[in-house]
CHARMM-style PDB file with segment names, atoms N, HN, CA, C and O in Angstrom:
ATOM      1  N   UNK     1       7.545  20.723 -65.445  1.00  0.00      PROA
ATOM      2  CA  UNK     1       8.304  20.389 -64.256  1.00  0.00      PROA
ATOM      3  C   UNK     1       8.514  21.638 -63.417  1.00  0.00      PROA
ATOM      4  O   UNK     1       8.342  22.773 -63.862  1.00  0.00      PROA
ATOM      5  N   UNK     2       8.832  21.406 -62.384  1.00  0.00      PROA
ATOM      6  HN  UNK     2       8.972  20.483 -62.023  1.00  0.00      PROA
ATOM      7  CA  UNK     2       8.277  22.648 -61.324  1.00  0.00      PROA
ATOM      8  C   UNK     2       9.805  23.247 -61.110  1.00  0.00      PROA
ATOM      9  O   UNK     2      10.737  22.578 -60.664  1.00  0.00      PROA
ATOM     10  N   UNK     3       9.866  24.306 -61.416  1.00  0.00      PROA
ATOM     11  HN  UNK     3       9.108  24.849 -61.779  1.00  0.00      PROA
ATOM     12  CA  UNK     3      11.518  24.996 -60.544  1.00  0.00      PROA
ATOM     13  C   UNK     3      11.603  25.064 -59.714  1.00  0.00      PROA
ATOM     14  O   UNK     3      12.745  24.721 -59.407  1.00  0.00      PROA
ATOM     15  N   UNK     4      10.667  25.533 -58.348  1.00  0.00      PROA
ATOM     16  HN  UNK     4       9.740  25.811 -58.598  1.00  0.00      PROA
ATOM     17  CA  UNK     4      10.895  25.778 -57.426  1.00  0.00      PROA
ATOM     18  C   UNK     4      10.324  24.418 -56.070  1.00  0.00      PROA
ATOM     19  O   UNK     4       9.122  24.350 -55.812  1.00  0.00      PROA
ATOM     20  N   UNK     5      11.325  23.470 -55.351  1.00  0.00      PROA
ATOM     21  HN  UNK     5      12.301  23.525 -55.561  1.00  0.00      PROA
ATOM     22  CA  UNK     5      10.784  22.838 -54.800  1.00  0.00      PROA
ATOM     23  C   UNK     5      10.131  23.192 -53.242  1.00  0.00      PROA
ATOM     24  O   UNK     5       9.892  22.580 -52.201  1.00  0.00      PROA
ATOM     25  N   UNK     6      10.073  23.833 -53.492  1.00  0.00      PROA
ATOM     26  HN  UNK     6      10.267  24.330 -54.338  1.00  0.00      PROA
ATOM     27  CA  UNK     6       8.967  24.619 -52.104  1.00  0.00      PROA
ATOM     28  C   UNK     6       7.185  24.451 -52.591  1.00  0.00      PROA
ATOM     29  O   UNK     6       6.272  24.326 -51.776  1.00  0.00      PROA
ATOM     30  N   UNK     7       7.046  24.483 -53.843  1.00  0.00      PROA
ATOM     31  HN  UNK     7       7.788  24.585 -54.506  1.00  0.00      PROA
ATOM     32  CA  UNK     7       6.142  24.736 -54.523  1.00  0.00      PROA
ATOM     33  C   UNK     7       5.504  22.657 -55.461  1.00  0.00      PROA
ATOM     34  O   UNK     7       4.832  22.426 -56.466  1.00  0.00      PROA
ATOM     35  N   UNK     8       5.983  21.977 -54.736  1.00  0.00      PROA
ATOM     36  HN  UNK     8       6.528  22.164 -53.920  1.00  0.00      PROA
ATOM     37  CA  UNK     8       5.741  20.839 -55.618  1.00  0.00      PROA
ATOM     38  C   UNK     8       4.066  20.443 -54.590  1.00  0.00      PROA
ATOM     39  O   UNK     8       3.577  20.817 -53.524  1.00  0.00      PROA
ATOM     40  N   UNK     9       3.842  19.868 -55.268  1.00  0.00      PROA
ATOM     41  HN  UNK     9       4.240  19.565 -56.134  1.00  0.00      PROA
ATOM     42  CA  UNK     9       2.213  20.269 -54.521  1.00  0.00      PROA
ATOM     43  C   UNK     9       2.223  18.053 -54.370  1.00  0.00      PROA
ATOM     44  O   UNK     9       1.218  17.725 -53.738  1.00  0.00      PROA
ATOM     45  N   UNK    10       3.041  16.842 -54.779  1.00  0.00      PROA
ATOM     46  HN  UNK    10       3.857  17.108 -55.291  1.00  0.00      PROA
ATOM     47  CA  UNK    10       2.919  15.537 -54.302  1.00  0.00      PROA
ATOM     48  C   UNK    10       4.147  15.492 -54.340  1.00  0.00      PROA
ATOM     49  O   UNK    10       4.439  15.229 -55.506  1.00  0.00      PROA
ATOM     50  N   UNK    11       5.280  15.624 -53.584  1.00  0.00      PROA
ATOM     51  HN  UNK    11       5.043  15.838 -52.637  1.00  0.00      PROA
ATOM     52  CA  UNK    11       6.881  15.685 -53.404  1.00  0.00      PROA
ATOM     53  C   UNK    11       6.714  13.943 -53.257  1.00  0.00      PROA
ATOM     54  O   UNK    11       5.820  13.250 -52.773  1.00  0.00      PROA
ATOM     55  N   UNK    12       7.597  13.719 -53.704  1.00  0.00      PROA
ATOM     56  HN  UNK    12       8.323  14.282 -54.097  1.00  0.00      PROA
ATOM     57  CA  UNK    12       8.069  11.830 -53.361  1.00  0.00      PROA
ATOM     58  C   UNK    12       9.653  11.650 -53.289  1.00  0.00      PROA
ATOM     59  O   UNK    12      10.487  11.977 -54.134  1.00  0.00      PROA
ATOM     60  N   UNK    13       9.816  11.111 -52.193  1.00  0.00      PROA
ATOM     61  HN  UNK    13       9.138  10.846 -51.507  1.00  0.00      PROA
ATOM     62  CA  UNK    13      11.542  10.962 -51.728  1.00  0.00      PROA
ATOM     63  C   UNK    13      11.916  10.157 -52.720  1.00  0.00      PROA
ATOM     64  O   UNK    13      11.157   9.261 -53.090  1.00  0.00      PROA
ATOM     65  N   UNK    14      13.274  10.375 -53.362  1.00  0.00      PROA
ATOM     66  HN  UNK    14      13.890  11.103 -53.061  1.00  0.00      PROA
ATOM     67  CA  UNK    14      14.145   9.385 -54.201  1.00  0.00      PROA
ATOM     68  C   UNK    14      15.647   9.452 -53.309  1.00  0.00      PROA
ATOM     69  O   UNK    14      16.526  10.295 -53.134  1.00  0.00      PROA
ATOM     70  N   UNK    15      15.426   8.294 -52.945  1.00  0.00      PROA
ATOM     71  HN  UNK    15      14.712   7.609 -53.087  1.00  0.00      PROA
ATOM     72  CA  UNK    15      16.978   7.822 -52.543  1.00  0.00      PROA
ATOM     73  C   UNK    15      17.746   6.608 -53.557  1.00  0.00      PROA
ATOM     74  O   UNK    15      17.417   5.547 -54.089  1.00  0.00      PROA
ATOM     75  N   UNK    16      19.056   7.537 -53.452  1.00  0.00      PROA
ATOM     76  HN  UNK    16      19.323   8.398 -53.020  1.00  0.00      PROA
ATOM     77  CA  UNK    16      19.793   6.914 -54.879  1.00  0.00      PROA
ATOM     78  C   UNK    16      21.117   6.848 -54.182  1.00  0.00      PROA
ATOM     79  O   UNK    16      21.426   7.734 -53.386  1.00  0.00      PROA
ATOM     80  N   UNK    17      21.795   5.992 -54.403  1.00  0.00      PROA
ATOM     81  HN  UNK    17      21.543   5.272 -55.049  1.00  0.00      PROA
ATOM     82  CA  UNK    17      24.007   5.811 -54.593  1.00  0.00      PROA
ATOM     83  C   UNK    17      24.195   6.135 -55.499  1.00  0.00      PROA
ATOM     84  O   UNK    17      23.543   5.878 -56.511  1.00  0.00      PROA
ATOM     85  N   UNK    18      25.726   7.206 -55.353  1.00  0.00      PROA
ATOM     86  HN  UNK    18      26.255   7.415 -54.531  1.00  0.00      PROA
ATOM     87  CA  UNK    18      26.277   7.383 -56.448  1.00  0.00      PROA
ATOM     88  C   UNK    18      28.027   7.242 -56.103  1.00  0.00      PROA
ATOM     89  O   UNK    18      28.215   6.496 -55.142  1.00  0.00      PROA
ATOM     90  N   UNK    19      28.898   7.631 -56.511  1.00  0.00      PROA
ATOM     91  HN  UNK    19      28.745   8.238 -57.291  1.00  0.00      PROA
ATOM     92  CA  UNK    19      30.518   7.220 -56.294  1.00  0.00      PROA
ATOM     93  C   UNK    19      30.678   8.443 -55.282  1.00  0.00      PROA
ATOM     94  O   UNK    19      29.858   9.361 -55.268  1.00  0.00      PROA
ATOM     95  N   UNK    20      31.575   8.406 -54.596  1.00  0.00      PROA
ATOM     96  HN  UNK    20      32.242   7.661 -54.607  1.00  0.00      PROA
ATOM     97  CA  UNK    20      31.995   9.021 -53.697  1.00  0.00      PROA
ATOM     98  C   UNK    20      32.328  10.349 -54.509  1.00  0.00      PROA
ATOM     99  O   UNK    20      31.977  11.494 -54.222  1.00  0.00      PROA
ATOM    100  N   UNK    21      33.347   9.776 -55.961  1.00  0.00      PROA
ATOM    101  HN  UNK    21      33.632   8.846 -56.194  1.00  0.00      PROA
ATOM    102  CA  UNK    21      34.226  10.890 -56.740  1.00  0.00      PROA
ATOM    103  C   UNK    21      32.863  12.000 -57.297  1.00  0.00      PROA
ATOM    104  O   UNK    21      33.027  13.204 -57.492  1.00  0.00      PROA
ATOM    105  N   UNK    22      31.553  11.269 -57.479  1.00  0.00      PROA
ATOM    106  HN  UNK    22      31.419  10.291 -57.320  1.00  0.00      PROA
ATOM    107  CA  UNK    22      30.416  12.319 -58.384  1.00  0.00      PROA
ATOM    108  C   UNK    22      30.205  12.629 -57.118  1.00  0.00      PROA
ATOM    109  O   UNK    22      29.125  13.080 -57.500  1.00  0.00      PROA
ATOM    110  N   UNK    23      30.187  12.865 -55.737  1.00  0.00      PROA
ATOM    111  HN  UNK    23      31.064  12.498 -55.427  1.00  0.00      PROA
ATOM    112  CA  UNK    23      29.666  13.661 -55.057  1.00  0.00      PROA
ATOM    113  C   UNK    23      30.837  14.915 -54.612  1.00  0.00      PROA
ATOM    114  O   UNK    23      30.671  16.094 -54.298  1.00  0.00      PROA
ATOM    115  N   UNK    24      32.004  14.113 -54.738  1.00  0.00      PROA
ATOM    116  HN  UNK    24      32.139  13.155 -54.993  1.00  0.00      PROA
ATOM    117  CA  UNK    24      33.079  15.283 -54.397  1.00  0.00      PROA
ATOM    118  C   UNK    24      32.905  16.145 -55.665  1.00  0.00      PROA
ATOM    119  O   UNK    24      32.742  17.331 -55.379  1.00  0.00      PROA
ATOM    120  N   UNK    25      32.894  15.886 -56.949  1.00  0.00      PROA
ATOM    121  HN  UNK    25      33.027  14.923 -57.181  1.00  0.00      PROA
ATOM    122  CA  UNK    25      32.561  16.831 -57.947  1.00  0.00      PROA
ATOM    123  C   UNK    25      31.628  17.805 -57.493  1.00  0.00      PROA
ATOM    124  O   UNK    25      32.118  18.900 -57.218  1.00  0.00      PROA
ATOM    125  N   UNK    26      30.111  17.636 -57.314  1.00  0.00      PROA
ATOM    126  HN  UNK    26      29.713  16.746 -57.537  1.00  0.00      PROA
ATOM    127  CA  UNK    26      29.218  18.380 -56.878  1.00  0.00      PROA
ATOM    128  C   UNK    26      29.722  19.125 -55.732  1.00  0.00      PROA
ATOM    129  O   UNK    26      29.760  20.351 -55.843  1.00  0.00      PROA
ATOM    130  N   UNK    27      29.972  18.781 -55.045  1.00  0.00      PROA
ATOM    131  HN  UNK    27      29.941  17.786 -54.955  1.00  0.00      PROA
ATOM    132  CA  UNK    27      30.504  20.060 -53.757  1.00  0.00      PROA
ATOM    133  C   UNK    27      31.817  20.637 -54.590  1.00  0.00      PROA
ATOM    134  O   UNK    27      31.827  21.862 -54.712  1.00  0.00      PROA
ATOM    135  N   UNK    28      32.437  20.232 -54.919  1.00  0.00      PROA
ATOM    136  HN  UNK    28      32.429  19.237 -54.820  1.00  0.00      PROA
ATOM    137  CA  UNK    28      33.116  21.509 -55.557  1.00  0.00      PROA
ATOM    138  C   UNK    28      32.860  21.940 -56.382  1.00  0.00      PROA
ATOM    139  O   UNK    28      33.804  22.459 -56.979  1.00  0.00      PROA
ATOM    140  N   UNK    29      31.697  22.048 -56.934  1.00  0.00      PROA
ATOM    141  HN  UNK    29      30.930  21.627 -56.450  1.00  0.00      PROA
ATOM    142  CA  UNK    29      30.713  22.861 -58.200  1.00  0.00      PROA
ATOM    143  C   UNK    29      29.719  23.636 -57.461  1.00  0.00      PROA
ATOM    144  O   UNK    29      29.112  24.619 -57.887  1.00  0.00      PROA
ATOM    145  N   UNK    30      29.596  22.995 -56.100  1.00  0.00      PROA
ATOM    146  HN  UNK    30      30.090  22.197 -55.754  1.00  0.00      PROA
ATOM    147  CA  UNK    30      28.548  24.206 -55.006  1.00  0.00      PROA
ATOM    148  C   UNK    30      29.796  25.029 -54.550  1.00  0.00      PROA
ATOM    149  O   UNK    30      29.680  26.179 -54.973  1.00  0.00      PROA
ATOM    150  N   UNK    31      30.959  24.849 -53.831  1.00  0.00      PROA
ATOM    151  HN  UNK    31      31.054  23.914 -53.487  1.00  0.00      PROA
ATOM    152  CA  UNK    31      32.015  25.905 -53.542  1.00  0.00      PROA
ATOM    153  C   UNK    31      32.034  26.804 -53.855  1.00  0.00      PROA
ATOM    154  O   UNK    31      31.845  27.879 -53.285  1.00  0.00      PROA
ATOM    155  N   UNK    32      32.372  26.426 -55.277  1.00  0.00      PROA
ATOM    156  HN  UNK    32      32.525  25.553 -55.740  1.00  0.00      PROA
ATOM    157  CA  UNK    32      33.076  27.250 -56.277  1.00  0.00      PROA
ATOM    158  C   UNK    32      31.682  28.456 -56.727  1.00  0.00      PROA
ATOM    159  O   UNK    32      31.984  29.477 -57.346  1.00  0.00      PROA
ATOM    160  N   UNK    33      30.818  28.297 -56.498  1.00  0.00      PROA
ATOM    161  HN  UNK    33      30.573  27.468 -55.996  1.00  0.00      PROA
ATOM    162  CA  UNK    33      29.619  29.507 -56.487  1.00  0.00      PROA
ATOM    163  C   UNK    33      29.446  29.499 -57.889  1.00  0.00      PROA
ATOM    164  O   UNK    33      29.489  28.469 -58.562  1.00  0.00      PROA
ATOM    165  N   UNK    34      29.199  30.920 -58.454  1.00  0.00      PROA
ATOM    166  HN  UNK    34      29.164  31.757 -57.907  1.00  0.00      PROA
ATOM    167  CA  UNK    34      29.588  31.460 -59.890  1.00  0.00      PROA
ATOM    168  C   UNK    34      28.197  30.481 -60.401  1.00  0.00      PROA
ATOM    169  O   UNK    34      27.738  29.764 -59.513  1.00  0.00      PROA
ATOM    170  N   UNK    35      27.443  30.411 -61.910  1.00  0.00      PROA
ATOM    171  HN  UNK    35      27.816  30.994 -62.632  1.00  0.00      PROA
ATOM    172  CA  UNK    35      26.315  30.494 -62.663  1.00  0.00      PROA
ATOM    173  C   UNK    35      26.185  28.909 -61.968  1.00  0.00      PROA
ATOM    174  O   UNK    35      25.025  28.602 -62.244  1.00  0.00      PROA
ATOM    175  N   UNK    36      26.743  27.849 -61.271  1.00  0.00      PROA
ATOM    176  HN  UNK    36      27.685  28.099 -61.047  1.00  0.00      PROA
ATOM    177  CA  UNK    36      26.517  26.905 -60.222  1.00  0.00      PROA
ATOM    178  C   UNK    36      26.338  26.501 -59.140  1.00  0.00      PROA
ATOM    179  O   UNK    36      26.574  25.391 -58.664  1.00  0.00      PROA
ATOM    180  N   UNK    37      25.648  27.932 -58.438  1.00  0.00      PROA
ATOM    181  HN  UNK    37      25.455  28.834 -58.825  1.00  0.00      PROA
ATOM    182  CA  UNK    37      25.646  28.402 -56.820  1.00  0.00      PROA
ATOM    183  C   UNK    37      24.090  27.752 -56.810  1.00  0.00      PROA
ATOM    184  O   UNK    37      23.043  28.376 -56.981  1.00  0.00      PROA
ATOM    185  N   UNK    38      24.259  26.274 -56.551  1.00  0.00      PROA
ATOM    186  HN  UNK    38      25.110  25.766 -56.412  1.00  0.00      PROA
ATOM    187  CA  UNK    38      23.250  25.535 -55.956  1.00  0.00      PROA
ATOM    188  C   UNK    38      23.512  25.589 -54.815  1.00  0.00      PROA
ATOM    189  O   UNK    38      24.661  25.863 -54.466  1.00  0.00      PROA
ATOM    190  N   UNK    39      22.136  25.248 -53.567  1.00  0.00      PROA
ATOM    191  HN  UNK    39      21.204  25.025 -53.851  1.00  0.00      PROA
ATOM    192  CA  UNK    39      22.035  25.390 -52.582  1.00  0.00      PROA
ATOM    193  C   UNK    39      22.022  24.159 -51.653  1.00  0.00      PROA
ATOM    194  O   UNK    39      21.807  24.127 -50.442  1.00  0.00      PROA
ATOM    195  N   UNK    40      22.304  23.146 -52.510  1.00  0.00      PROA
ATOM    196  HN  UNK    40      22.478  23.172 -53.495  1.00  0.00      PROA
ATOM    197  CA  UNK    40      22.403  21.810 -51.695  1.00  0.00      PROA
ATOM    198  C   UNK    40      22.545  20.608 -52.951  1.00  0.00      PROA
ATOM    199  O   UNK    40      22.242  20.942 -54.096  1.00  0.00      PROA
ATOM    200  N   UNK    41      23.060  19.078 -52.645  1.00  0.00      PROA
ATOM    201  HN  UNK    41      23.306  18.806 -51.714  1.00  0.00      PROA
ATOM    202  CA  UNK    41      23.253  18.559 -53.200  1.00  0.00      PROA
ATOM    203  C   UNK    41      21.961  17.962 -54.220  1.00  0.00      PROA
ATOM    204  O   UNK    41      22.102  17.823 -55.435  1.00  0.00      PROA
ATOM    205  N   UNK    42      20.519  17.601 -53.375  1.00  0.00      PROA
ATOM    206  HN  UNK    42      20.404  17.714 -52.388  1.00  0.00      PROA
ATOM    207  CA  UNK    42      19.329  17.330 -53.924  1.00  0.00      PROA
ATOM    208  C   UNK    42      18.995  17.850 -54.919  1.00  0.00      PROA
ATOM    209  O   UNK    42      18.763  17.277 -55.983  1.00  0.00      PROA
ATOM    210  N   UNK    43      18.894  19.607 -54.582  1.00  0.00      PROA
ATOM    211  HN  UNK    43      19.083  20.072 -53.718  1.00  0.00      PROA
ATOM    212  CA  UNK    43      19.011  20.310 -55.976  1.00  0.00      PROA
ATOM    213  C   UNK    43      19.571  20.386 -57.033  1.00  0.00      PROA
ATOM    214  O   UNK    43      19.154  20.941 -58.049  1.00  0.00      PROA
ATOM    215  N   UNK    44      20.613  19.804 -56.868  1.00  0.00      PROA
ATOM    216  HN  UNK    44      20.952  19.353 -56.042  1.00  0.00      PROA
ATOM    217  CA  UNK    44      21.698  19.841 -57.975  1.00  0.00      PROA
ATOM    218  C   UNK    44      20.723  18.492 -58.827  1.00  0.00      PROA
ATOM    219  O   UNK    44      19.897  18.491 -59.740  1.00  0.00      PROA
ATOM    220  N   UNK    45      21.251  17.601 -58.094  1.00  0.00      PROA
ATOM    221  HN  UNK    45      21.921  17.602 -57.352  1.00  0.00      PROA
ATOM    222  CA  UNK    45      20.510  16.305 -59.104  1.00  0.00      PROA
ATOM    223  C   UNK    45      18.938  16.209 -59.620  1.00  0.00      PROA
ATOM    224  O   UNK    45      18.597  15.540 -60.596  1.00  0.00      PROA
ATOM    225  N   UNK    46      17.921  17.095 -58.689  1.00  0.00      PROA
ATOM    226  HN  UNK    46      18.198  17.638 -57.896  1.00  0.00      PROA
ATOM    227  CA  UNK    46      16.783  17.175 -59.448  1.00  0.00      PROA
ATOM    228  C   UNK    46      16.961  17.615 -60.525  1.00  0.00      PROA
ATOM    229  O   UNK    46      16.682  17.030 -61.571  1.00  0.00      PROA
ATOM    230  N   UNK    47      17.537  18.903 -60.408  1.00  0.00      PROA
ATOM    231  HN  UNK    47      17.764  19.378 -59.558  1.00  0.00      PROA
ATOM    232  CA  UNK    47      17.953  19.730 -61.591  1.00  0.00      PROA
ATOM    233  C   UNK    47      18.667  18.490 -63.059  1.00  0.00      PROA
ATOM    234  O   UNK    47      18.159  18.304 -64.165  1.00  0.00      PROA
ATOM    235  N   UNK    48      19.535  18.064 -62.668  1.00  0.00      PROA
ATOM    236  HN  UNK    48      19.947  18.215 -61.769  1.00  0.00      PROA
ATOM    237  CA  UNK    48      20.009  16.869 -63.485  1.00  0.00      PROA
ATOM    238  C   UNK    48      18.829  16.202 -64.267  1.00  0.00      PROA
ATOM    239  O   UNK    48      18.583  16.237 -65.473  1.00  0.00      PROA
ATOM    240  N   UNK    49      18.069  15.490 -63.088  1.00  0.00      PROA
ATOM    241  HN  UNK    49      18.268  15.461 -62.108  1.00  0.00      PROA
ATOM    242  CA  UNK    49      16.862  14.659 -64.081  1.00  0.00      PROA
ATOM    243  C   UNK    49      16.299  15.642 -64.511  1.00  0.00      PROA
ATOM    244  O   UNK    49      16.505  15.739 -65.721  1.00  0.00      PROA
ATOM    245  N   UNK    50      15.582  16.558 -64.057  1.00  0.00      PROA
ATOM    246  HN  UNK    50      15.415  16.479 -63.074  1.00  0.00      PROA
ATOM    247  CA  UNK    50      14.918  16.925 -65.216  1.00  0.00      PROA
ATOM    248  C   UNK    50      15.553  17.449 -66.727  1.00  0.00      PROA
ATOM    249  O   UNK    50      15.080  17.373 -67.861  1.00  0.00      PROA
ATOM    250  N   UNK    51      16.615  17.915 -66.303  1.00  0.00      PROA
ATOM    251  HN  UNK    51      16.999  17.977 -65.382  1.00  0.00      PROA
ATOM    252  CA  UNK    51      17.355  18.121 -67.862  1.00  0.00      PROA
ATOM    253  C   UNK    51      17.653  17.014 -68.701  1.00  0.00      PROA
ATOM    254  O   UNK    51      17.474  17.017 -69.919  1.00  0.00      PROA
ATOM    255  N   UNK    52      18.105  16.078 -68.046  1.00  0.00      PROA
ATOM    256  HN  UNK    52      18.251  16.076 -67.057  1.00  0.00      PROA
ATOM    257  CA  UNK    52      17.890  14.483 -68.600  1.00  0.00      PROA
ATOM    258  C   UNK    52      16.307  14.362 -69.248  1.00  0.00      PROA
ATOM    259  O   UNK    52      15.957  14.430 -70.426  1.00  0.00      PROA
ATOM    260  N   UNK    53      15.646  14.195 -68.242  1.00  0.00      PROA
ATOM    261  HN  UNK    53      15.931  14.141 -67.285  1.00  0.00      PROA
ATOM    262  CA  UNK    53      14.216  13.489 -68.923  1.00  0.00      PROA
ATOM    263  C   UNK    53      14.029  15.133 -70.312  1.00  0.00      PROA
ATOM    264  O   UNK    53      13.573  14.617 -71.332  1.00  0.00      PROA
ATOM    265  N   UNK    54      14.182  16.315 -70.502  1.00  0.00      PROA
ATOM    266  HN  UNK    54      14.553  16.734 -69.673  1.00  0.00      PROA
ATOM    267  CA  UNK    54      14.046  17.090 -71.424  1.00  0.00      PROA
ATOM    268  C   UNK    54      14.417  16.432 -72.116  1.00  0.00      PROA
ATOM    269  O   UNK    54      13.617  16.120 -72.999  1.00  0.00      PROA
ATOM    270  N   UNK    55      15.798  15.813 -72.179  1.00  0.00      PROA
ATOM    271  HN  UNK    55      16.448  16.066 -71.462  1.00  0.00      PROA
ATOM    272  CA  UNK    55      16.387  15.869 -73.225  1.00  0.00      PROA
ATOM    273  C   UNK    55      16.276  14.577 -73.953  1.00  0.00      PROA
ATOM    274  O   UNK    55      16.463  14.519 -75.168  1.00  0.00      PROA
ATOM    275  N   UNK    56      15.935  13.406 -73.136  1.00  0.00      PROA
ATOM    276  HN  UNK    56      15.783  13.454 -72.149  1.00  0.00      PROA
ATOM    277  CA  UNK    56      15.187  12.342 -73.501  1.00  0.00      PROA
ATOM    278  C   UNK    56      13.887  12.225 -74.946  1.00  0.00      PROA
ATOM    279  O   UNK    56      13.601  11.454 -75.862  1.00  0.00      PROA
ATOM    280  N   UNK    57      13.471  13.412 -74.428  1.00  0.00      PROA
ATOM    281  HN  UNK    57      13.703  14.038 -73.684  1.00  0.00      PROA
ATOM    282  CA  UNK    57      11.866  14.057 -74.605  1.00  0.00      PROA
ATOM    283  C   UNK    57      11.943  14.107 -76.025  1.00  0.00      PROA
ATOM    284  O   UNK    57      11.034  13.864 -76.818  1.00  0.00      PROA
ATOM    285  N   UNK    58      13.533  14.568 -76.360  1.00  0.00      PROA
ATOM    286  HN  UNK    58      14.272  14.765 -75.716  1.00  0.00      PROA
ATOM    287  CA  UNK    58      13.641  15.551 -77.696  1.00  0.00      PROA
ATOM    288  C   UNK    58      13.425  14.854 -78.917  1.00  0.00      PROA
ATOM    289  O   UNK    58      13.585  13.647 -78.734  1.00  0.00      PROA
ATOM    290  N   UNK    59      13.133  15.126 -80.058  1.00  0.00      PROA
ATOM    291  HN  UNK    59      13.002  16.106 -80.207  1.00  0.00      PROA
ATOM    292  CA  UNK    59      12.885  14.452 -81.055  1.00  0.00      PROA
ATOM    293  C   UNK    59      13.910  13.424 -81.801  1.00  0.00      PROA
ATOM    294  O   UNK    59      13.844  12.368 -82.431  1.00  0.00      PROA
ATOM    295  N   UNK    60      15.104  14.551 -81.268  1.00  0.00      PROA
ATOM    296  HN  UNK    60      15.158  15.409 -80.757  1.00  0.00      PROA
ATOM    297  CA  UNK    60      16.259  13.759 -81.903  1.00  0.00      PROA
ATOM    298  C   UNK    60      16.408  12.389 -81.074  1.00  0.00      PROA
ATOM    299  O   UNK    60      16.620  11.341 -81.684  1.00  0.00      PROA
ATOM    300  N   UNK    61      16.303  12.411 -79.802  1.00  0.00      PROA
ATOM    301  HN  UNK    61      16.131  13.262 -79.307  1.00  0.00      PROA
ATOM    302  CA  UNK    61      17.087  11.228 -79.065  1.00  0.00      PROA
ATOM    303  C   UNK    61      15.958  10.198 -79.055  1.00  0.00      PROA
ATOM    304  O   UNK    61      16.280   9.035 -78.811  1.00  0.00      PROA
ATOM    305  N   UNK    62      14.617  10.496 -79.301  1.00  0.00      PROA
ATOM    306  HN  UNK    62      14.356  11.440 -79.500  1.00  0.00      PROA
ATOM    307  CA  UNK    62      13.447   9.058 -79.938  1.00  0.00      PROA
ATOM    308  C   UNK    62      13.978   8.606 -80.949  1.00  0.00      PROA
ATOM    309  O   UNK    62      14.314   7.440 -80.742  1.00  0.00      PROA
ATOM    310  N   UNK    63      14.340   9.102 -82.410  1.00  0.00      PROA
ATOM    311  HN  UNK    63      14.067  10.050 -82.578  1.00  0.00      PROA
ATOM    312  CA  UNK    63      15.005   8.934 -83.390  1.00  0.00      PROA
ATOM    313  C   UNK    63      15.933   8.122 -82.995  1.00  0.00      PROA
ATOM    314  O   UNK    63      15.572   6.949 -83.092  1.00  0.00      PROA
ATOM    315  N   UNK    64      17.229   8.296 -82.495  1.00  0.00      PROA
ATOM    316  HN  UNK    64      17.522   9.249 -82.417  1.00  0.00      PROA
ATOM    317  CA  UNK    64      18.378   7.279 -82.305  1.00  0.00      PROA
ATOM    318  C   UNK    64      18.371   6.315 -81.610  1.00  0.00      PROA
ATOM    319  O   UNK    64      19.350   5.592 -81.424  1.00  0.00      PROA
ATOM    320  N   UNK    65      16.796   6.100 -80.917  1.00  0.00      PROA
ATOM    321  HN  UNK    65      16.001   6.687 -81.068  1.00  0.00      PROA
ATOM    322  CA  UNK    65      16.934   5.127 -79.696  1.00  0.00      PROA
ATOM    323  C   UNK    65      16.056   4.355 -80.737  1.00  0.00      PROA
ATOM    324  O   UNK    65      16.288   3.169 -80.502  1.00  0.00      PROA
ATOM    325  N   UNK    66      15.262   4.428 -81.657  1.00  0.00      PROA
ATOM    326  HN  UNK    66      15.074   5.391 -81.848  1.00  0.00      PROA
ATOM    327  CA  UNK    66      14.436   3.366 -82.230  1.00  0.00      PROA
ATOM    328  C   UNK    66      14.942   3.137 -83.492  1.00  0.00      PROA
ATOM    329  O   UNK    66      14.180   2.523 -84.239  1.00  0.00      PROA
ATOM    330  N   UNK    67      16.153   3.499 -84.000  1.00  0.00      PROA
ATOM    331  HN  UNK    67      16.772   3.997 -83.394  1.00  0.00      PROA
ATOM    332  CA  UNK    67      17.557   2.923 -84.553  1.00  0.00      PROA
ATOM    333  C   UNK    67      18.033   1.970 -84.390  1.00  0.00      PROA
ATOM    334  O   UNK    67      18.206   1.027 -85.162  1.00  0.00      PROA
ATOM    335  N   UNK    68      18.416   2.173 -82.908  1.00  0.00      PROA
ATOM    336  HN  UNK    68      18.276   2.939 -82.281  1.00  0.00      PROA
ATOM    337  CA  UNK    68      19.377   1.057 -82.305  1.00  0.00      PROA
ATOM    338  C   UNK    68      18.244  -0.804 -82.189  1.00  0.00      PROA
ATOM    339  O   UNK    68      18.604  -1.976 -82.298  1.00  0.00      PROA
ATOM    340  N   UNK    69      17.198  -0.310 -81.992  1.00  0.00      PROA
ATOM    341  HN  UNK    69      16.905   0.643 -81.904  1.00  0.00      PROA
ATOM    342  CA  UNK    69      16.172  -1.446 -81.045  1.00  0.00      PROA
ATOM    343  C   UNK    69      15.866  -2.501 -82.533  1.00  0.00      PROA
ATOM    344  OT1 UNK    69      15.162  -3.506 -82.442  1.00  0.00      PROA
TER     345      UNK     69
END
């Protein structure tokens, strides 16, 4: 997955809703600067999925999902 989105070589728009309260969170997690000095809200949530889909990925969380099924 690519870090830098300047650099995505087939970009595809995702438009999504979320609660008013998860977006006021995010701007005051961009404010507030410090090891969360994202540069816009998009970034923040790409950043999200892809740590999501990692963590999806992981061995452990295949394991507990074909548990449950």
């Amino acid at each position: 997955m690519s870090r830098n989105p300047r650099t995505f070589r087939k970009p595809v728009r995702l438009i999504l809703s979320v609660e008013a309260e998860t977006v006021a969170a995010i701007d005051a997690l961009m404010k507030a600067g410090g090891i969360h000095g994202h540069r816009n809200r998009s970034e923040f949530v790409r950043r999200a999925i892809e740590r999501e889909l990692r963590r999806c990925e992981s061995d452990d969380f295949k394991t507990s999902t074909r548990a449950r099924v």
